[in-house]
mmCIF file of C-alpha atoms and ligand atoms in Angstrom:
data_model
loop_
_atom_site.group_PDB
_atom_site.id
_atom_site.type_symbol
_atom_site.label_atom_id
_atom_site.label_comp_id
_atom_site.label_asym_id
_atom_site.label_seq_id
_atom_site.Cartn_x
_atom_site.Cartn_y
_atom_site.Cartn_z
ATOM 1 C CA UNK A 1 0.000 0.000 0.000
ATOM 2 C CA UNK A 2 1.347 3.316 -1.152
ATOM 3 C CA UNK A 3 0.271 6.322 1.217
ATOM 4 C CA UNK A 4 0.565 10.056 0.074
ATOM 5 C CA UNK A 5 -0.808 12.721 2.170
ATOM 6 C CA UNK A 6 -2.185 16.116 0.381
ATOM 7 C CA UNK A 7 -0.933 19.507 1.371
ATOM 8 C CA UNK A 8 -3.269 22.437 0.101
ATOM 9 C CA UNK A 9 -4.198 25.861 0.707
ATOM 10 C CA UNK A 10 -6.483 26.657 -1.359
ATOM 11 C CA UNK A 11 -9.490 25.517 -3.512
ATOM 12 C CA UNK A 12 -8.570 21.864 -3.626
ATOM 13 C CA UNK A 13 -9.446 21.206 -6.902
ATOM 14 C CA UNK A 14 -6.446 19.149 -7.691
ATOM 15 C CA UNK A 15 -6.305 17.351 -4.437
ATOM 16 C CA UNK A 16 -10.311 16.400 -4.759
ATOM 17 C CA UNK A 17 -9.280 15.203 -8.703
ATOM 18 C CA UNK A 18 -6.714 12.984 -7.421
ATOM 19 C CA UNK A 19 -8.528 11.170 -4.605
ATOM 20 C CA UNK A 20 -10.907 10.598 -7.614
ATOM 21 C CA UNK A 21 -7.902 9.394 -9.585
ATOM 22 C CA UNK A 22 -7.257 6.338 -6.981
ATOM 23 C CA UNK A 23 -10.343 6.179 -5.669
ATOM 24 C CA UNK A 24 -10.563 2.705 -7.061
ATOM 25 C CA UNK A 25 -6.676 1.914 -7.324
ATOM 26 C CA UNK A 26 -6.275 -0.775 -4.061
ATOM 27 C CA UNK A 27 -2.811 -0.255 -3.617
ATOM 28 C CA UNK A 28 -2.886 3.795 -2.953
ATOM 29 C CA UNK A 29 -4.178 5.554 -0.445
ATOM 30 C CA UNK A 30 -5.034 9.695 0.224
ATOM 31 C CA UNK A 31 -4.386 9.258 3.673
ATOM 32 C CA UNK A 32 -4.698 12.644 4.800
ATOM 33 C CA UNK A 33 -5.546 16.250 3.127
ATOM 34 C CA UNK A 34 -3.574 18.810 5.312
ATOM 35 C CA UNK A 35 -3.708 22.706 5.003
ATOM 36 C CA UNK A 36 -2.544 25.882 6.727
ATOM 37 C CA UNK A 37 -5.208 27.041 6.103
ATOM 38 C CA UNK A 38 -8.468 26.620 9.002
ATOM 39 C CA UNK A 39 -11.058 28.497 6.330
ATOM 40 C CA UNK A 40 -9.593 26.487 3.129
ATOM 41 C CA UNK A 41 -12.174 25.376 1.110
ATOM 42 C CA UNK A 42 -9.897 21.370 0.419
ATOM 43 C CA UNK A 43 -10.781 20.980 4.183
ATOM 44 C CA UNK A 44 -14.573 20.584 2.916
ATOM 45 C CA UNK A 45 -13.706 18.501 -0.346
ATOM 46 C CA UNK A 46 -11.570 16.179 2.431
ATOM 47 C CA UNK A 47 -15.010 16.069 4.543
ATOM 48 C CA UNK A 48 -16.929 14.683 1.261
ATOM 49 C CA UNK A 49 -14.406 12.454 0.299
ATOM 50 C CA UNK A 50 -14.130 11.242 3.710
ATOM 51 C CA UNK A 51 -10.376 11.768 3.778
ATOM 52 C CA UNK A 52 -9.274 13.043 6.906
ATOM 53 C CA UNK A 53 -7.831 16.060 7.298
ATOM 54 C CA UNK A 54 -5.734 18.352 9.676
ATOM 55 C CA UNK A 55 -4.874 21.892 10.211
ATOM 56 C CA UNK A 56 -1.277 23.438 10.786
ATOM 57 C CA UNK A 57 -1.212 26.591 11.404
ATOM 58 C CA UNK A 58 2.061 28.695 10.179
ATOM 59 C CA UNK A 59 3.853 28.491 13.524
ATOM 60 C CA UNK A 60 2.586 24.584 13.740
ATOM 61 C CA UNK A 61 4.378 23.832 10.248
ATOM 62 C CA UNK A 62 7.744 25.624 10.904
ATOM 63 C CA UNK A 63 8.201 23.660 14.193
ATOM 64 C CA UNK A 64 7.744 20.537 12.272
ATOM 65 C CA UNK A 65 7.633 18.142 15.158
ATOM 66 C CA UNK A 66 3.877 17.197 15.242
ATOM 67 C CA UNK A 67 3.596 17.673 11.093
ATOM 68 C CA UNK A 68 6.898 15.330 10.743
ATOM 69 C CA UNK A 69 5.727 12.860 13.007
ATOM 70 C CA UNK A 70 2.182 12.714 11.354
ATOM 71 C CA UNK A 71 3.854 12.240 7.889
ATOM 72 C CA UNK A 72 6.738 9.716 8.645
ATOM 73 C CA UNK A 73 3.664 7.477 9.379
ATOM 74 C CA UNK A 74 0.693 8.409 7.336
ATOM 75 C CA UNK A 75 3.071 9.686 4.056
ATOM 76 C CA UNK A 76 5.399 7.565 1.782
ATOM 77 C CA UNK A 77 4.611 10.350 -1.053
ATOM 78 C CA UNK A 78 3.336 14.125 -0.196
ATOM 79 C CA UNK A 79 1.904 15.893 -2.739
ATOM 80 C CA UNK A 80 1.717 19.210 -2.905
ATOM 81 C CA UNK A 81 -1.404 20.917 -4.349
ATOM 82 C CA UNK A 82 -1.699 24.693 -4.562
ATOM 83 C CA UNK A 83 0.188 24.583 -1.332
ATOM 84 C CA UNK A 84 1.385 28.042 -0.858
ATOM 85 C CA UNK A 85 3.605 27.509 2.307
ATOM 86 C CA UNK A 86 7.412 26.626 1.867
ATOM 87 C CA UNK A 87 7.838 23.261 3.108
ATOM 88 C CA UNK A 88 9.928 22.978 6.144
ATOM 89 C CA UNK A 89 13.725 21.696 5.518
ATOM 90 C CA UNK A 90 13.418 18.886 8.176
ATOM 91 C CA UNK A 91 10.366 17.590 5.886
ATOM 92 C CA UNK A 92 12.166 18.127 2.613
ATOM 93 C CA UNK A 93 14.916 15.647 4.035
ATOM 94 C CA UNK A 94 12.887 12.846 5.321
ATOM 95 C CA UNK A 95 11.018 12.972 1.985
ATOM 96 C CA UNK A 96 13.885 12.583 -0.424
ATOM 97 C CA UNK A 97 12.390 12.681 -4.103
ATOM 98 C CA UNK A 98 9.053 11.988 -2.649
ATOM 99 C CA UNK A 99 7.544 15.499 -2.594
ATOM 100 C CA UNK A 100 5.754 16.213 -5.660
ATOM 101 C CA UNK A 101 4.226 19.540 -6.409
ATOM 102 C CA UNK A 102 2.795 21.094 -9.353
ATOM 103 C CA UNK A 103 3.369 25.017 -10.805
ATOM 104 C CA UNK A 104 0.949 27.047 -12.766
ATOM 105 C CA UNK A 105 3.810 27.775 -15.861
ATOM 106 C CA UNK A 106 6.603 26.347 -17.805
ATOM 107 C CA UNK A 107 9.400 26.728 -15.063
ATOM 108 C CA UNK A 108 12.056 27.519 -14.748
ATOM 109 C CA UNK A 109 9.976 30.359 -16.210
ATOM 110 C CA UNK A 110 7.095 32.204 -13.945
ATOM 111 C CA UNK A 111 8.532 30.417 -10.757
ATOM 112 C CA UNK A 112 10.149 31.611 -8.070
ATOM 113 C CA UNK A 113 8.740 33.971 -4.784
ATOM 114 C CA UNK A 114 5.641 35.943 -5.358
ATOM 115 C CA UNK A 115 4.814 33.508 -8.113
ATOM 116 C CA UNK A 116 1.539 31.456 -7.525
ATOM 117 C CA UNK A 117 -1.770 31.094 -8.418
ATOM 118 C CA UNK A 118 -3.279 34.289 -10.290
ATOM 119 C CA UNK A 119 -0.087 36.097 -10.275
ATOM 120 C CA UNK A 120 1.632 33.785 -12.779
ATOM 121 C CA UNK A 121 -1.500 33.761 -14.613
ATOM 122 C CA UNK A 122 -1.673 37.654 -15.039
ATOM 123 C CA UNK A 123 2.435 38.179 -15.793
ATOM 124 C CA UNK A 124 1.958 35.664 -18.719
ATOM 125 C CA UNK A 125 -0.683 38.031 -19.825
ATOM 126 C CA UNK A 126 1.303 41.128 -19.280
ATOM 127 C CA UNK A 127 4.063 39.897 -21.364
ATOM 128 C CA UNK A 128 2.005 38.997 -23.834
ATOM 129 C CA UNK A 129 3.393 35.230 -23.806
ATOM 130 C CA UNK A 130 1.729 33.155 -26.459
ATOM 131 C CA UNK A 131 1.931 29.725 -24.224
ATOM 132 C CA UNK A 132 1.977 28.610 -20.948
ATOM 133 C CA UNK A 133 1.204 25.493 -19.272
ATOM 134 C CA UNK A 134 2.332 23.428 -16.170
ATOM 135 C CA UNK A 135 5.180 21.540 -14.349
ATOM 136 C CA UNK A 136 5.004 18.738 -12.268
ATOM 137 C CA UNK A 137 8.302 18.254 -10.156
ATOM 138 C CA UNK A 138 10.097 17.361 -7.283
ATOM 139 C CA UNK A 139 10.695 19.851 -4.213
ATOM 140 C CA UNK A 140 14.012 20.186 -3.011
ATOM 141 C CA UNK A 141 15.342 23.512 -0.649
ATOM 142 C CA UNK A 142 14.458 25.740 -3.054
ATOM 143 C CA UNK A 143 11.248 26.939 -4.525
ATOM 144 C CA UNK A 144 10.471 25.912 -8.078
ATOM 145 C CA UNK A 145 13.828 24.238 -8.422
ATOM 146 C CA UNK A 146 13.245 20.888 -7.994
ATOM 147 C CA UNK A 147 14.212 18.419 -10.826
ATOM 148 C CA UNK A 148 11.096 18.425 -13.353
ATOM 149 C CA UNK A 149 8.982 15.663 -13.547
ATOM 150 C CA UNK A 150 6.995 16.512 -16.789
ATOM 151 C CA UNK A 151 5.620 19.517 -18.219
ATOM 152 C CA UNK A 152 2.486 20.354 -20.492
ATOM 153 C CA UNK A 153 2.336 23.136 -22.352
ATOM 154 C CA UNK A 154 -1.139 25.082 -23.764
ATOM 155 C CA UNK A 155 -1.744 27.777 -26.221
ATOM 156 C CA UNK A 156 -2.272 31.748 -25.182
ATOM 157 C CA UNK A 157 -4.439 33.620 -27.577
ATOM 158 C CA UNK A 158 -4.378 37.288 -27.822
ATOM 159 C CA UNK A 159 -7.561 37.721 -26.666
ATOM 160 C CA UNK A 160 -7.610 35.261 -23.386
ATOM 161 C CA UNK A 161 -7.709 37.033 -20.114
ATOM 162 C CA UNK A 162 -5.862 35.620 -16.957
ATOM 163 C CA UNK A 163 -9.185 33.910 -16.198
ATOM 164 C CA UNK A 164 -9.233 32.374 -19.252
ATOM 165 C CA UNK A 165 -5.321 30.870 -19.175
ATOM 166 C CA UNK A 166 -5.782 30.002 -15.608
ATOM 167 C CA UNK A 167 -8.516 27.664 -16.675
ATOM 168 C CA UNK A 168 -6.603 25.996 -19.133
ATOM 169 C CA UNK A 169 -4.056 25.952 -16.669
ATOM 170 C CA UNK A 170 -6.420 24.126 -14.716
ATOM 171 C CA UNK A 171 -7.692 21.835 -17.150
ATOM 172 C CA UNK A 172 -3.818 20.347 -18.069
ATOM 173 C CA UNK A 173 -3.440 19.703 -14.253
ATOM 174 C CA UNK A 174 -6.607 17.532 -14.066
ATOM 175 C CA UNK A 175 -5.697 15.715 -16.952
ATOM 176 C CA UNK A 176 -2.262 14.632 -16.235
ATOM 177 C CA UNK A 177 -1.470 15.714 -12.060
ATOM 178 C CA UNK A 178 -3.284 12.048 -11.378
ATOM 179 C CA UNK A 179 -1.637 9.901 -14.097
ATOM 180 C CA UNK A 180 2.163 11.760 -13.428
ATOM 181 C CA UNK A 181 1.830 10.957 -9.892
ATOM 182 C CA UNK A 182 0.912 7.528 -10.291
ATOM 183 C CA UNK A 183 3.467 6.984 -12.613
ATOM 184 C CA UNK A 184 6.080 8.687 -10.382
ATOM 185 C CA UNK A 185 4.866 6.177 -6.922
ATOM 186 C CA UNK A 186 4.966 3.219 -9.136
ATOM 187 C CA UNK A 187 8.707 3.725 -10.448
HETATM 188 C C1 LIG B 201 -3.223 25.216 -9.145
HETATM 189 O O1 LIG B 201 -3.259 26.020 -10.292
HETATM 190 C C2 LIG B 201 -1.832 24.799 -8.814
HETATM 191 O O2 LIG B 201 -1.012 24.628 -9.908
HETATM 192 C C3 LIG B 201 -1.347 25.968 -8.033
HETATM 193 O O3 LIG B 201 -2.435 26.357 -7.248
HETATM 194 C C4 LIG B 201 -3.643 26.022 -7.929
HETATM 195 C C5 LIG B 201 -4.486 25.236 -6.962
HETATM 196 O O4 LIG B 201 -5.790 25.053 -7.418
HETATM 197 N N1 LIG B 201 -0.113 25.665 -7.368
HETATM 198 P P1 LIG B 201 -6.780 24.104 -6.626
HETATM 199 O O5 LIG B 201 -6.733 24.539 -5.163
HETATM 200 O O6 LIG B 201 -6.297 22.710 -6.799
HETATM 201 O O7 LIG B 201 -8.138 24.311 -7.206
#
């Protein structure tokens, strides 16, 4: 049995697409959906799905103890899904090549601080890029520079607004997040 535990922040689309994913696969397991965030909308998604879920706050997370402890038993993957803390170094090193998260562009391009969710969205607009897409990769010490996984790449049309590439965005994430990460637990 192959556990992974979820970290989000945010919506939870991804995270609520991939317990879909291996909903019926009988050697994986969502084990837990955790966020930093009490109000996150995931932590209702984790509810429906009947996932369980926890809360670390910011402090919580950057002492690591309780979070570590949790995830050296529930965790042999974590994935990382709109997860907009940095993930704490003692974590990082008990999860050698077993963190997976996902980025909103073609990095190393459109990564970095200050570069998540909408903002990547509307600096592809305001430089007029004519593509975009996603990358799926390992997290190592530092953000966005993790050895790449696989990457997907969709078009940008003149007329799209940030709304519009963020939804395409979205859409390459739920069709190949699920299918990388299996791939990537099975290897
Ligand atoms: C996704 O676009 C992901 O790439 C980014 O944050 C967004 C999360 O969306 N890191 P959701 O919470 O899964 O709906």
């Amino acid at each position: 049995m192959i556990k992974i535990a979820i970290l989000a922040s945010g919506s939870g689309s991804n995270a609520e697409n991939i317990a879909h994913y291996f909903s019926d696969d009988k050697n994986v397991k969502i084990t837990y959906i955790l966020s930093n965030k009490r109000d996150a909308f995931v932590l209702e998604r984790a509810k429906k799905l009947g996932i369980n879920s926890q809360v670390f706050s910011n402090k919580e997370m950057k002492e690591q103890v309780d979070l570590l402890n949790l995830l050296k038993v529930e965790a042999d993957f974590i994935i990382l899904a709109g997860f907009l803390l940095k993930v704490p170094e003692n974590i990082i090193e008990a999860f050698p090549n077993k963190i997976i998260n996902i980025h909103p562009a073609l990095l190393p391009n459109y990564g970095g601080k200050g570069m998540y969710g909408m903002h990547v969205h509307n600096a592809i607009k305001e430089n007029k890029e004519t593509e975009t897409g996603i990358t799926i990769h390992f997290v190592n010490e530092n953000y966005d520079e993790g050895a790449i996984i696989y990457q997907a790449k969709t078009e940008v049309l003149p007329e799209d607004t940030a709304e519009d590439i963020a939804k395409k965005v979205h859409q390459l994430e739920y069709e190949h997040f699920p299918r990388v990460i299996k791939e990537t637990i099975y290897k």
